[in-house]
Coordinates of C-alpha atoms and ligand atoms in Angstrom, one line a residue:
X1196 CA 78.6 -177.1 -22.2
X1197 CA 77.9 -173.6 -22.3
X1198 CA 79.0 -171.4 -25.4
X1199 CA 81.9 -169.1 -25.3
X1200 CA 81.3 -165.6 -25.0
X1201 CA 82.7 -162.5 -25.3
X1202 CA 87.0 -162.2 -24.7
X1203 CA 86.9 -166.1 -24.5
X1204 CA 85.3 -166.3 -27.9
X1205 CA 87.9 -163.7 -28.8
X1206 CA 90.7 -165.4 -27.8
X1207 CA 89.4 -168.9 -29.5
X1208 CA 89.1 -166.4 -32.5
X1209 CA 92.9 -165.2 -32.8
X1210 CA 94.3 -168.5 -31.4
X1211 CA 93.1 -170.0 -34.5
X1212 CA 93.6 -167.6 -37.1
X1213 CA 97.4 -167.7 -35.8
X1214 CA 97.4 -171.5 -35.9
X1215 CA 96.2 -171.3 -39.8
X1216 CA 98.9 -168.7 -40.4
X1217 CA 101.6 -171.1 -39.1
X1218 CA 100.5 -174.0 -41.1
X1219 CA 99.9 -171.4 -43.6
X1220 CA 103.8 -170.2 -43.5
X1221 CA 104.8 -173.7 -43.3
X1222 CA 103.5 -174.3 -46.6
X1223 CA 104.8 -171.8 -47.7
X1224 CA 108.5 -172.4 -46.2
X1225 CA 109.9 -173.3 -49.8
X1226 CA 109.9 -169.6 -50.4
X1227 CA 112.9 -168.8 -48.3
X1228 CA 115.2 -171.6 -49.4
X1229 CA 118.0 -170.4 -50.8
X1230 CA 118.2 -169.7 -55.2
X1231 CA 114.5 -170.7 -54.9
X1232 CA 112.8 -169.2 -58.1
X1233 CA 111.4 -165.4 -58.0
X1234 CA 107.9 -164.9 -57.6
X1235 CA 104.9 -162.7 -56.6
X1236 CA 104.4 -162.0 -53.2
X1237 CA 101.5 -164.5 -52.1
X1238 CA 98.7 -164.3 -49.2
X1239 CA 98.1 -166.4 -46.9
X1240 CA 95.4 -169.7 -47.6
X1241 CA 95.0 -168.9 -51.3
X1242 CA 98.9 -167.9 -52.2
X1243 CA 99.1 -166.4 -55.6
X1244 CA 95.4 -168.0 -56.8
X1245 CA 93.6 -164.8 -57.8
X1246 CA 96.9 -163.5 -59.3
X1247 CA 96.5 -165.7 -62.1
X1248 CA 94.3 -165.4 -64.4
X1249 CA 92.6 -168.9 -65.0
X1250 CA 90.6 -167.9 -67.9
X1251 CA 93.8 -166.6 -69.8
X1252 CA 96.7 -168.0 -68.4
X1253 CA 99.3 -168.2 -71.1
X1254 CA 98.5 -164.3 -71.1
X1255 CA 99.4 -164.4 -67.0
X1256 CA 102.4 -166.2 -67.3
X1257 CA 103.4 -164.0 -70.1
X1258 CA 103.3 -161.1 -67.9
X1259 CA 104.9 -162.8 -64.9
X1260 CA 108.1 -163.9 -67.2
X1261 CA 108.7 -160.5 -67.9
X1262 CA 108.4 -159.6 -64.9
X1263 CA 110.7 -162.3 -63.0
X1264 CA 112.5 -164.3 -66.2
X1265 CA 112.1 -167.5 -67.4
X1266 CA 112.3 -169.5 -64.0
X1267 CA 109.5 -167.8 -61.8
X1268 CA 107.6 -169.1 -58.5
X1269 CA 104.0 -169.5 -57.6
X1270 CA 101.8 -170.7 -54.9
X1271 CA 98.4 -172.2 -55.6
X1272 CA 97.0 -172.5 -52.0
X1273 CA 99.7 -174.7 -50.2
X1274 CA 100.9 -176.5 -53.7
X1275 CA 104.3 -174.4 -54.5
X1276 CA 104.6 -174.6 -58.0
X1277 CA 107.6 -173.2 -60.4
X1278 CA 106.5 -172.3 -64.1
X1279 CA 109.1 -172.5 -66.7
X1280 CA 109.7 -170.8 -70.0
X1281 CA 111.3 -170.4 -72.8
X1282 CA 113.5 -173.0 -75.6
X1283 CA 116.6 -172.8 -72.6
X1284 CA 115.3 -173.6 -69.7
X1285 CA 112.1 -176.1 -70.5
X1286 CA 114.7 -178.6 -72.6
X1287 CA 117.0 -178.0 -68.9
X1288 CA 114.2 -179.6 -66.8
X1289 CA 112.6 -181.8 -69.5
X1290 CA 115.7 -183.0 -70.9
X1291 CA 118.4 -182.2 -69.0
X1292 CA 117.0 -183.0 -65.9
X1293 CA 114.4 -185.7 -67.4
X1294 CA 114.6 -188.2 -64.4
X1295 CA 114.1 -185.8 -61.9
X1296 CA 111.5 -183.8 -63.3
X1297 CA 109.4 -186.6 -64.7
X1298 CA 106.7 -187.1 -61.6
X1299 CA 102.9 -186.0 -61.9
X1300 CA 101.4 -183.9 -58.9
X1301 CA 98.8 -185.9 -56.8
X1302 CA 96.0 -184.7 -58.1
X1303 CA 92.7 -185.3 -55.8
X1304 CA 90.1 -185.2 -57.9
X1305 CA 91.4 -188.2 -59.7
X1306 CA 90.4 -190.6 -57.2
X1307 CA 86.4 -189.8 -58.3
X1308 CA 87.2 -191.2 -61.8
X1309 CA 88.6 -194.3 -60.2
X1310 CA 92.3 -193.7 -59.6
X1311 CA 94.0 -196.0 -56.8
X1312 CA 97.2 -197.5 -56.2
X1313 CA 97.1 -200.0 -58.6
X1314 CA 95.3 -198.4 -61.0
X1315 CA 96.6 -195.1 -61.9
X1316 CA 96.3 -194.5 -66.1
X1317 CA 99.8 -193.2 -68.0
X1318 CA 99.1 -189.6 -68.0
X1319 CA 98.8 -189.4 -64.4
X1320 CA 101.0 -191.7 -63.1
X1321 CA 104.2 -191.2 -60.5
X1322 CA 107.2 -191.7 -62.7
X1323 CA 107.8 -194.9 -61.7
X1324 CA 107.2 -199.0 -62.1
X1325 CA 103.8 -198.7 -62.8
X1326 CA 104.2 -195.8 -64.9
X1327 CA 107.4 -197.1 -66.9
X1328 CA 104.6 -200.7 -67.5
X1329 CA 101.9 -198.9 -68.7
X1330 CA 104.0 -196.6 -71.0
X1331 CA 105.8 -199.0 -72.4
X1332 CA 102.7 -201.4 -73.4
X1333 CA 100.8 -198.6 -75.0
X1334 CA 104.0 -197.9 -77.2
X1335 CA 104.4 -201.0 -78.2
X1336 CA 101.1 -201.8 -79.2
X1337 CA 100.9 -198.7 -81.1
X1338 CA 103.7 -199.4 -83.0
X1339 CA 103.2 -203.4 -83.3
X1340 CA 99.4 -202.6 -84.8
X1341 CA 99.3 -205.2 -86.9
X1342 CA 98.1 -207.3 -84.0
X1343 CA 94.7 -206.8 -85.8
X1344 CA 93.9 -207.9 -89.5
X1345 CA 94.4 -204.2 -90.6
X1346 CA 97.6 -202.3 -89.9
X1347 CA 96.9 -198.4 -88.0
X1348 CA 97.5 -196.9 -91.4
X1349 CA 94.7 -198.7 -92.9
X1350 CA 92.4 -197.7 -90.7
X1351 CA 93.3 -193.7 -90.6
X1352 CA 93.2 -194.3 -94.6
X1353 CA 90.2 -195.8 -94.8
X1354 CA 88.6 -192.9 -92.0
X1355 CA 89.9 -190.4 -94.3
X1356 CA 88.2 -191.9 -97.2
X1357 CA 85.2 -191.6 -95.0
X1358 CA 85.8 -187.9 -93.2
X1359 CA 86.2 -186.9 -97.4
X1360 CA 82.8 -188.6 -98.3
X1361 CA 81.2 -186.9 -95.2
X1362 CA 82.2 -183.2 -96.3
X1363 CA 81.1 -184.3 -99.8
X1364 CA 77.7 -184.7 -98.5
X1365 CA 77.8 -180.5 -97.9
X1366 CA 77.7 -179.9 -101.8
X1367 CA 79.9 -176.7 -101.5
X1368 CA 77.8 -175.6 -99.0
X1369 CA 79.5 -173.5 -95.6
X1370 CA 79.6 -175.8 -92.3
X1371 CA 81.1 -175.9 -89.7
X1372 CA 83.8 -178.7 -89.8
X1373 CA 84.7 -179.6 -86.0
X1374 CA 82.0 -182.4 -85.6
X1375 CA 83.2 -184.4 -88.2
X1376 CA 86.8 -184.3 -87.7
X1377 CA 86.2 -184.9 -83.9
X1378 CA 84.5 -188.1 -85.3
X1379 CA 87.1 -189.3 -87.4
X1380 CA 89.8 -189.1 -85.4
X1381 CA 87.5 -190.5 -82.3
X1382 CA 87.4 -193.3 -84.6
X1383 CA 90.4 -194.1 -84.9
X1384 CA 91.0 -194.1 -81.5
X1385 CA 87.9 -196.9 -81.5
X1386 CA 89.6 -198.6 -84.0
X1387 CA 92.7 -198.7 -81.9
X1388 CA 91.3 -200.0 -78.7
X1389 CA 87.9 -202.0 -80.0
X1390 CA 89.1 -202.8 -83.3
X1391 CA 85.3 -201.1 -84.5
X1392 CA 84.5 -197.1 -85.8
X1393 CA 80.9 -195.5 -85.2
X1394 CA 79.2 -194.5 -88.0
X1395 CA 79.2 -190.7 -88.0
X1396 CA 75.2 -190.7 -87.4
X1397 CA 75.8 -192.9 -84.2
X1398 CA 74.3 -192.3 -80.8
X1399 CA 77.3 -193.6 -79.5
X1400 CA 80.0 -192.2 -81.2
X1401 CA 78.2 -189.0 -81.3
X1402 CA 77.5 -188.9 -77.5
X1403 CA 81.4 -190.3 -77.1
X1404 CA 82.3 -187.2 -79.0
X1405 CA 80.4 -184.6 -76.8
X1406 CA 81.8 -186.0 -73.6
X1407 CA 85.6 -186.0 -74.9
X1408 CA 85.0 -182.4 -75.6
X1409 CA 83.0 -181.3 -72.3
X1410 CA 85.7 -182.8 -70.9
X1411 CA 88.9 -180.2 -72.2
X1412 CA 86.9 -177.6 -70.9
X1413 CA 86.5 -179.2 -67.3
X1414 CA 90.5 -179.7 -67.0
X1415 CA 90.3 -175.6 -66.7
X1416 CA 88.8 -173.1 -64.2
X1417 CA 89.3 -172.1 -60.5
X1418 CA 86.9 -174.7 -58.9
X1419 CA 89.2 -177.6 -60.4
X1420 CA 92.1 -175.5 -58.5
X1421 CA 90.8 -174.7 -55.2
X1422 CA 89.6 -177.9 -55.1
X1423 CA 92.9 -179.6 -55.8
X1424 CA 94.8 -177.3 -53.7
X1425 CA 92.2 -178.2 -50.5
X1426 CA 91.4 -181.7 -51.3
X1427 CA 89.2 -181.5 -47.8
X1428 CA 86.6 -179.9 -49.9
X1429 CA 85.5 -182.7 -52.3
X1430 CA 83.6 -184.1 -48.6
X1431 CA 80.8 -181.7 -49.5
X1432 CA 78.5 -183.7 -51.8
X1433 CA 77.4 -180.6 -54.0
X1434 CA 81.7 -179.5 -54.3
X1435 CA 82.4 -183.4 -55.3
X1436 CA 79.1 -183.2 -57.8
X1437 CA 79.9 -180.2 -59.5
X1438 CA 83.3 -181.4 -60.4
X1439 CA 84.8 -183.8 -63.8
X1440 CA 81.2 -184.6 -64.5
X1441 CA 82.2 -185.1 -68.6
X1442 CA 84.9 -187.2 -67.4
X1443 CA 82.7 -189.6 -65.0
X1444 CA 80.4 -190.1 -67.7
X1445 CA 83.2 -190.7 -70.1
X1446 CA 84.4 -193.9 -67.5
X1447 CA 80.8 -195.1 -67.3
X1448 CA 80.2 -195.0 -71.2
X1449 CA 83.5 -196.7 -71.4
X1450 CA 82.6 -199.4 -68.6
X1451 CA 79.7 -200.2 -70.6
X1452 CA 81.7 -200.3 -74.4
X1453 CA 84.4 -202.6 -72.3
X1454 CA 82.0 -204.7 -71.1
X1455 CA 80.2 -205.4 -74.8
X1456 CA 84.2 -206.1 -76.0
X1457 CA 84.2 -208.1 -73.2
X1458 CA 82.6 -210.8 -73.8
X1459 CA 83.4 -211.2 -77.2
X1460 CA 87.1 -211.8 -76.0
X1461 CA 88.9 -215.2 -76.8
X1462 CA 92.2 -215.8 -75.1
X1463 CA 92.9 -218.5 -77.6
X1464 CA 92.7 -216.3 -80.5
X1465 CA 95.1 -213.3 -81.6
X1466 CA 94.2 -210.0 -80.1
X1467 CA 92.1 -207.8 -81.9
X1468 CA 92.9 -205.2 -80.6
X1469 CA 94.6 -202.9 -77.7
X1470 CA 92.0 -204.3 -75.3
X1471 CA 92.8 -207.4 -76.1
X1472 CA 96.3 -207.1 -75.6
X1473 CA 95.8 -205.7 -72.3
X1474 CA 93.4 -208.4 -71.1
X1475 CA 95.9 -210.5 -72.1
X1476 CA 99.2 -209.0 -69.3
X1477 CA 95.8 -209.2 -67.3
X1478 CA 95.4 -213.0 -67.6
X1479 CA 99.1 -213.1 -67.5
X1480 CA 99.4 -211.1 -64.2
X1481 CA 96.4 -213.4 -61.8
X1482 CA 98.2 -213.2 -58.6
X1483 CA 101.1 -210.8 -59.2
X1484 CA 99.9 -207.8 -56.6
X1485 CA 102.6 -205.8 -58.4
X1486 CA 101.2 -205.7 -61.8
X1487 CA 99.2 -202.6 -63.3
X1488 CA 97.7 -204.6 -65.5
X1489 CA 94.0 -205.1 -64.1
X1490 CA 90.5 -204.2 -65.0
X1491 CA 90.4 -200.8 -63.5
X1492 CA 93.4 -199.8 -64.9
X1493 CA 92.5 -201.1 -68.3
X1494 CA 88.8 -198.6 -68.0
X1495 CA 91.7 -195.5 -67.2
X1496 CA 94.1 -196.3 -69.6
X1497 CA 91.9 -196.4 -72.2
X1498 CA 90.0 -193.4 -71.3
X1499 CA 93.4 -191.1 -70.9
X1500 CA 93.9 -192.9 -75.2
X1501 CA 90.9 -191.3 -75.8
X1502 CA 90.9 -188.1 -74.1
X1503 CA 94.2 -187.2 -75.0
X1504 CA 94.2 -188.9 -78.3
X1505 CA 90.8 -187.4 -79.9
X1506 CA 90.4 -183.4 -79.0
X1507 CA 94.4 -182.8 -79.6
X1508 CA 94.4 -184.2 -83.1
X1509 CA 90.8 -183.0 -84.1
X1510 CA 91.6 -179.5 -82.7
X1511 CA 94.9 -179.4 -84.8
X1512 CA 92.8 -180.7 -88.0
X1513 CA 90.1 -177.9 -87.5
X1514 CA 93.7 -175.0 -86.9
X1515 CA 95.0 -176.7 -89.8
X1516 CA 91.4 -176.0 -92.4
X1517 CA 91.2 -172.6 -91.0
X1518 CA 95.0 -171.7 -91.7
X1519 CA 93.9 -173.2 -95.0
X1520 CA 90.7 -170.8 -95.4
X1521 CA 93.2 -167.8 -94.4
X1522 CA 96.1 -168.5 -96.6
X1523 CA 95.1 -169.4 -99.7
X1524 CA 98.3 -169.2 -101.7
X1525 CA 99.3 -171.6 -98.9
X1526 CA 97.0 -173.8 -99.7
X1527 CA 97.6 -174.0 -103.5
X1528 CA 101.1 -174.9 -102.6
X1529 CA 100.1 -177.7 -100.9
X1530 CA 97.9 -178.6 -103.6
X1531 CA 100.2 -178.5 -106.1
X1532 CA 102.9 -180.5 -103.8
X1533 CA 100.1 -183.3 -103.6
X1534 CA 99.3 -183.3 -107.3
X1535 CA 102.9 -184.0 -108.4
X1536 CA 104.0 -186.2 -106.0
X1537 CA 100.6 -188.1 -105.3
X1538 CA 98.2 -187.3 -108.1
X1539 CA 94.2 -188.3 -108.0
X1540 CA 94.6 -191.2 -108.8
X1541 CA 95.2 -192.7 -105.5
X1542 CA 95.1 -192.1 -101.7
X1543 CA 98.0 -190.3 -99.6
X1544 CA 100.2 -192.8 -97.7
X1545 CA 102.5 -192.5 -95.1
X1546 CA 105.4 -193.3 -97.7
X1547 CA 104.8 -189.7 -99.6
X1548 CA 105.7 -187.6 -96.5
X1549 CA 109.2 -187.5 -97.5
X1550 CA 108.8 -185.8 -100.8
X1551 CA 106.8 -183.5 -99.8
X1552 CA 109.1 -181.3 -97.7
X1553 CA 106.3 -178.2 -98.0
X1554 CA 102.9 -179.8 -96.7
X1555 CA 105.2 -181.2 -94.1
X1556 CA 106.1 -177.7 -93.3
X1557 CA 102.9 -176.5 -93.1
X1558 CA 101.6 -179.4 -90.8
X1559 CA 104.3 -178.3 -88.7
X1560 CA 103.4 -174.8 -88.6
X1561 CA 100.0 -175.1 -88.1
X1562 CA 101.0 -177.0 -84.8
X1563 CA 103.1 -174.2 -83.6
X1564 CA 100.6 -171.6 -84.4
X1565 CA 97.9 -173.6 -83.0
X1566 CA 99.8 -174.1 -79.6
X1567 CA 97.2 -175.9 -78.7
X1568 CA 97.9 -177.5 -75.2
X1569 CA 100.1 -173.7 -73.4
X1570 CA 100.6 -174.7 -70.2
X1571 CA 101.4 -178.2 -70.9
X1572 CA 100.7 -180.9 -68.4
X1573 CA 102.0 -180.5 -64.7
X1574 CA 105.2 -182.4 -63.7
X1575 CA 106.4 -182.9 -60.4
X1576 CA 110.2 -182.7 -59.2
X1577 CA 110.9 -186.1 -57.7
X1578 CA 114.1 -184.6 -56.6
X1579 CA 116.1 -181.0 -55.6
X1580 CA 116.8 -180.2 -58.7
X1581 CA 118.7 -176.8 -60.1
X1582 CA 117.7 -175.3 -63.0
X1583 CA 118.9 -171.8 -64.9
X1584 CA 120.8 -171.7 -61.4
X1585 CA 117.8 -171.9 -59.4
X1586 CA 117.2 -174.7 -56.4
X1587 CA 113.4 -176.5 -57.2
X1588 CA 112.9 -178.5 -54.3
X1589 CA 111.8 -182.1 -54.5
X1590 CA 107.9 -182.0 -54.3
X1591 CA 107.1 -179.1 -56.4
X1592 CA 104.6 -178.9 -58.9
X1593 CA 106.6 -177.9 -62.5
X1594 CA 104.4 -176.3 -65.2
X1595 CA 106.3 -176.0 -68.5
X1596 CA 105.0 -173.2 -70.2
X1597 CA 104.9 -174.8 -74.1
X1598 CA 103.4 -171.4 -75.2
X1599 CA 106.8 -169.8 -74.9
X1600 CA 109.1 -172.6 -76.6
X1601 CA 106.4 -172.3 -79.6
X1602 CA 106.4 -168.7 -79.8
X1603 CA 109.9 -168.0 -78.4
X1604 CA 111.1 -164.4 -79.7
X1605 CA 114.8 -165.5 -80.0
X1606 CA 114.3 -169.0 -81.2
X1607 CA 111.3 -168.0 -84.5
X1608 CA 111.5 -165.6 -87.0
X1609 CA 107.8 -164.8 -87.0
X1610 CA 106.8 -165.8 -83.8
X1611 CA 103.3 -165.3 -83.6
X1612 CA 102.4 -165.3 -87.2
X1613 CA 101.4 -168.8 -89.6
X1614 CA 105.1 -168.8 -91.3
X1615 CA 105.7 -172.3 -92.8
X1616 CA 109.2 -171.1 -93.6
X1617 CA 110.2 -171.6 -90.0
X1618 CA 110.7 -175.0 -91.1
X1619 CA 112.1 -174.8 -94.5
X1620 CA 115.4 -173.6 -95.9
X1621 CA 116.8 -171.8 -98.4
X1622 CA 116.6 -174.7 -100.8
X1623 CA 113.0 -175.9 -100.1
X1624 CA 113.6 -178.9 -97.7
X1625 CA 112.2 -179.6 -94.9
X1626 CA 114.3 -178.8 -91.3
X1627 CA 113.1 -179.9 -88.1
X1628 CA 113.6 -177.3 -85.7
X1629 CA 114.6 -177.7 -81.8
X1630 CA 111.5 -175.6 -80.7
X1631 CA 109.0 -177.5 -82.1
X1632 CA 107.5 -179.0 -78.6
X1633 CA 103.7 -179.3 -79.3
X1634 CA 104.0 -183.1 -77.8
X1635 CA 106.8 -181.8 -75.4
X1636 CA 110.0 -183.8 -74.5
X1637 CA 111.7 -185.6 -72.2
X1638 CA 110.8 -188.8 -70.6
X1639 CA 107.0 -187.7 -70.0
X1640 CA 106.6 -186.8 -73.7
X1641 CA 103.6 -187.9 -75.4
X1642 CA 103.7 -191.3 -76.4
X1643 CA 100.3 -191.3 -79.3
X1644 CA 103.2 -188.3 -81.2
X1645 CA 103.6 -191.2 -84.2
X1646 CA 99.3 -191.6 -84.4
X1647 CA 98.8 -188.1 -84.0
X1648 CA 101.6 -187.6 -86.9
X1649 CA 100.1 -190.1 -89.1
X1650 CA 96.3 -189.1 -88.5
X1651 CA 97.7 -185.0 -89.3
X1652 CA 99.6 -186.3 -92.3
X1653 CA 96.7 -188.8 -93.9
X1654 CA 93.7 -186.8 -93.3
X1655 CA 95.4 -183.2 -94.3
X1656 CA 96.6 -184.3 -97.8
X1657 CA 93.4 -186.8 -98.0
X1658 CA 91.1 -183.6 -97.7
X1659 CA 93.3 -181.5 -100.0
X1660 CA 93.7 -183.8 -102.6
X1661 CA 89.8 -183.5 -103.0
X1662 CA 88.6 -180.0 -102.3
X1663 CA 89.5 -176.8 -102.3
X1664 CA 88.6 -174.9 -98.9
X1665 CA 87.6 -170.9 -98.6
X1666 CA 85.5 -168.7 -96.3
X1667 CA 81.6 -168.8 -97.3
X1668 CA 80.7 -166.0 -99.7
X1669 CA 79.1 -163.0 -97.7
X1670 CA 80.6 -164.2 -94.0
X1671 CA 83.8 -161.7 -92.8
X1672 CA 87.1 -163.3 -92.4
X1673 CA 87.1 -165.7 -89.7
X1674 CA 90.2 -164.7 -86.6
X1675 CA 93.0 -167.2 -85.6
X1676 CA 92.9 -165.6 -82.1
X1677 CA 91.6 -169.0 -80.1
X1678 CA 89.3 -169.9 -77.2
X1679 CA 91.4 -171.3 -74.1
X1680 CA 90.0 -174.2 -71.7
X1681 CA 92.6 -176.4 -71.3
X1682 CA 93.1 -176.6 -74.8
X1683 CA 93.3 -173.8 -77.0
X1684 CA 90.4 -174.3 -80.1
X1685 CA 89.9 -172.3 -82.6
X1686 CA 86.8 -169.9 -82.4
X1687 CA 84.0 -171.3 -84.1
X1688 CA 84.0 -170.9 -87.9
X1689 CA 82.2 -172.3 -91.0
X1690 CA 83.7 -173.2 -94.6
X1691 CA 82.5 -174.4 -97.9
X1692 CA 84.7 -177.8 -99.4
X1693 CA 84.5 -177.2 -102.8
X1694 CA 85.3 -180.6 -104.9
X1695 CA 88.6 -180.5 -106.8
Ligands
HEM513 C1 98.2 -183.3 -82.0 C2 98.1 -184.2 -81.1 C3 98.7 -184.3 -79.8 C4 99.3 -183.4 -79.0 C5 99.7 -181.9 -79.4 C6 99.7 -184.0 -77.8 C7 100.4 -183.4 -76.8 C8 100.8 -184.0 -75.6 C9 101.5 -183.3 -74.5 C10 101.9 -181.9 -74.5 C11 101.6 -184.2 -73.5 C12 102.2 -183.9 -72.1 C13 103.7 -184.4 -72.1 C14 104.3 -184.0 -70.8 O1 103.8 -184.4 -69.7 O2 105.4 -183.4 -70.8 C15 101.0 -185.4 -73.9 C16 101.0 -186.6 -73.2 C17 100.4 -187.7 -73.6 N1 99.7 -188.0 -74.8 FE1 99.6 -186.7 -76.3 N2 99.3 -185.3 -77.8 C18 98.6 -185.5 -79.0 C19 98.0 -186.7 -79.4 C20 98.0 -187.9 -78.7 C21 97.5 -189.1 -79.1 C22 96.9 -189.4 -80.5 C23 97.6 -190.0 -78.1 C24 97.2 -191.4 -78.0 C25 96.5 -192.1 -78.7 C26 98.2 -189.3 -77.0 C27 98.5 -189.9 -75.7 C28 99.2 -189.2 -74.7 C29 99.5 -189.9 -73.5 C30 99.1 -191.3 -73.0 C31 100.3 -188.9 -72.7 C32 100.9 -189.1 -71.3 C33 102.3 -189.6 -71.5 C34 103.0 -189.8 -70.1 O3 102.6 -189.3 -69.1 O4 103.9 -190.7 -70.1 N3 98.5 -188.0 -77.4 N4 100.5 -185.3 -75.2

């Protein structure tokens, strides 16, 4: 066949550029349905992608809700997607509108950590059987742990015990504290699911650590986007290789942990564990097509435990020290809260949260300052849906801006400074307050909120009953301005744990 030349070339040329514009438009056809959201003006193939700034969005969005209000449209290639902001309007589609709001977006690059039909995690799943069976066994188990011979608060107590002996070993001198909370709390999450913890010099446990936080920062970024938003791309081997590779090597150092548990599992016996419990429903289920319960479910459920149960908690621990290095007065309060109502003569328990209305405060505060997770995690309308008078049709992507519920102007007194007042009143007492959404709400909300409570309550007053924290002599005042990926961390800093 001979190649086309000249005004036939030409004409090839424009016919397909016009074609791409029409599928283009037709992606983009949302736009013009009545009471759909404001937005920016978006062009064609990449809609509003460079108008956002990936590397800062909370700052982006902030702009943009000026700009258009707390309802406002985007386009990330052909995904339509409506952010929403504010106390008002993010209880309205996460409460209010719960059931229809409650899907997760297809996301492609899931399918190269092993997502399928039957085997689709929590976190990501469609709001829907398989969702609704997976949820509700991983709240149960949590709350029923005392299927092992230690109940969960025995083993965050007895890792506290351990995190305090750890910072011990510094002697007063300045470190840098993120390594050894991120192992704590990883090991709870171990104790959890494999009923075993990694000592803190372990290859494993330190290599598990790593991965869980290489992986936040891979959740972030254009690539991830485009990618997502033209799925075609992940065909080119060096695309596909360049992308989740923290989370593929966090499912193959899990296939080989499952496989040790494995073997060591007796039907017969009580389970030791989550795992247990789940190969359990998975015994249960041999020959029900319908069931979730299977063994490469049970490798993505238990990688979403750890990846959203580890770098959230250890990420609010290291906010919560450095608020603590900041505000000292703050933290003589707390001290003195523990010392009357705990003493040293024995650890913190769960039981002692209610008398001590102001370190309760404080947790709390450090979680709204921190804002650690902005944007939230994407929801999907399963429905039309109208919200703040707006129409969101079925299908599109919902990103609930957390960022502006936390540090909402007309709902906090001191929105973006560390204020534990915001949850205290005039009398001293602890009041929980409606805009207090760091685990979101609504059907979707996060189901480890009780663990990560507990882990935030136990370790805090375990590591201020013993030391005292400040900045190292000599070193400048470290900021409380953060570093985004998907997470927002603290920039790195050092302190010195200075014995009681
Ligand atoms: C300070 C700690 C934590 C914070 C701030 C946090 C925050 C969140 C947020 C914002 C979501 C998204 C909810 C939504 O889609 O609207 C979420 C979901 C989730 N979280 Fe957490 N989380 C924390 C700790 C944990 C822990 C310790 C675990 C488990 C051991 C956990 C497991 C999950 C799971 C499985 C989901 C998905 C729920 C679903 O889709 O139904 N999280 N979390």
């Amino acid at each position: 066949m001979g190649l086309l030349t000249g005004d036939a070339l030409f004409s090839v040329a424009v016919a397909v550029a016009v074609f791409l514009l029409l599928v283009d438009l037709m992606h983009r056809r949302q736009r013009w349905a009545a009471r759909y959201p404001p937005g920016p003006l978006p062009v064609p193939g990449l809609g509003n992608l460079l108008q956002v700034d990936f590397q800062n969005v909370p700052y982006s969005f902030y702009k943009l809700q000026h700009q258009f209000g707390d309802v406002f449209s985007l386009q990330f290639a052909w995904t339509p997607v409506v952010v929403v902001n504010g106390l008002a309007a993010a209880r309205e589609v996460l409460v209010n509108h719960g059931e229809d709001t409650s899907d997760r977006p297809q996301i492609p690059t899931q399918e190269l950590l092993g997502f399928t039909p039957r085997a689709q995690g929590v976190i990501g799943a469609p709001y829907g059987p398989t969702w609704r069976e997976q949820r509700r066994f991983c709240v149960s188990t949590l709350r029923n742990f005392g299927l092992g011979k230690k109940s969960l608060e025995q083993w965050v107590n007895e890792e506290a015990a351990c995190l305090c002996d750890a910072f011990a070993n510094h002697a007063g001198k300045p470190f840098h504290p993120n390594a050894l909370l991120s192992k704590a709390v990883c090991n709870v999450i171990a104790s959890l699911i494999y009923a075993r913890r990694f000592e803190y010099d372990d290859s494993i446990g330190i290599r598990m650590t790593q991965l869980l936080e290489d992986s936040m920062r891979e959740d972030n970024g254009l690539l991830l986007q485009v990618v997502n938003s033209m799925p075609l791309l992940l065909h080119i081997p060096w695309v596909a290789a360049k992308v989740l590779p923290a989370q593929r090597s966090i499912m193959a150092l899990l296939k080989e942990l499952l496989t040790e548990h494995n073997t060591a599992w007796d039907p017969d016996q009580p389970p030791r564990d989550l795992t247990d419990a789940f190969l359990t429903e998975v015994h249960k289920a041999k020959g029900n097509s319908e069931s979730s319960f299977n063994d490469e479910n049970l490798r993505l459920v238990v990688s979403e435990l750890f990846t959203a149960g580890m770098v959230t908690t250890s990420i609010t621990m290291s906010w919560a020290l450095l608020l603590m290095i900041l505000h000292p007065d703050v933290q003589r309060r707390v001290q003195q809260e523990i010392d009357e109502v705990i003493g040293q003569g024995r650890p913190p328990e769960m039981a002692d949260q209610a008398r001590m209305p102001f370190t309760n405060a404080v947790i709390h505060e450090v979680q709204r300052f921190a804002d650690i997770i902005p944007m939230g995690v994407p929801h999907m309308a399963s429905r039309d849906t109208e919200v703040q008078g707006f129409c969101i049709p079925k299908g599109t992507m919902l990103m609930i801006n957390l960022s502006s519920v936390l540090k909402d102007e007309t709902v906090w007194e001191k929105p973006l400074q560390f204020h534990p007042g915001h949850f205290l009143d005039a009398e001293g007492r602890f009041v929980k307050r409606e805009g207090f959404m760091p685990f979101s709400a609504g059907p979707r909300t996060c189901l480890g909120e009780p663990l990560a409570r507990m882990e935030l309550f136990l370790f805090f007053t375990c590591l201020l009953q013993r030391f005292s924290f400040s900045v190292p002599e000599g070193q400048p005042r470290p900021s409380d301005r953060g570093i985004l990926s998907f997470i927002l961390a603290p920039s790195p800093y050092q302190l010195c744990a200075l014995p009681r």
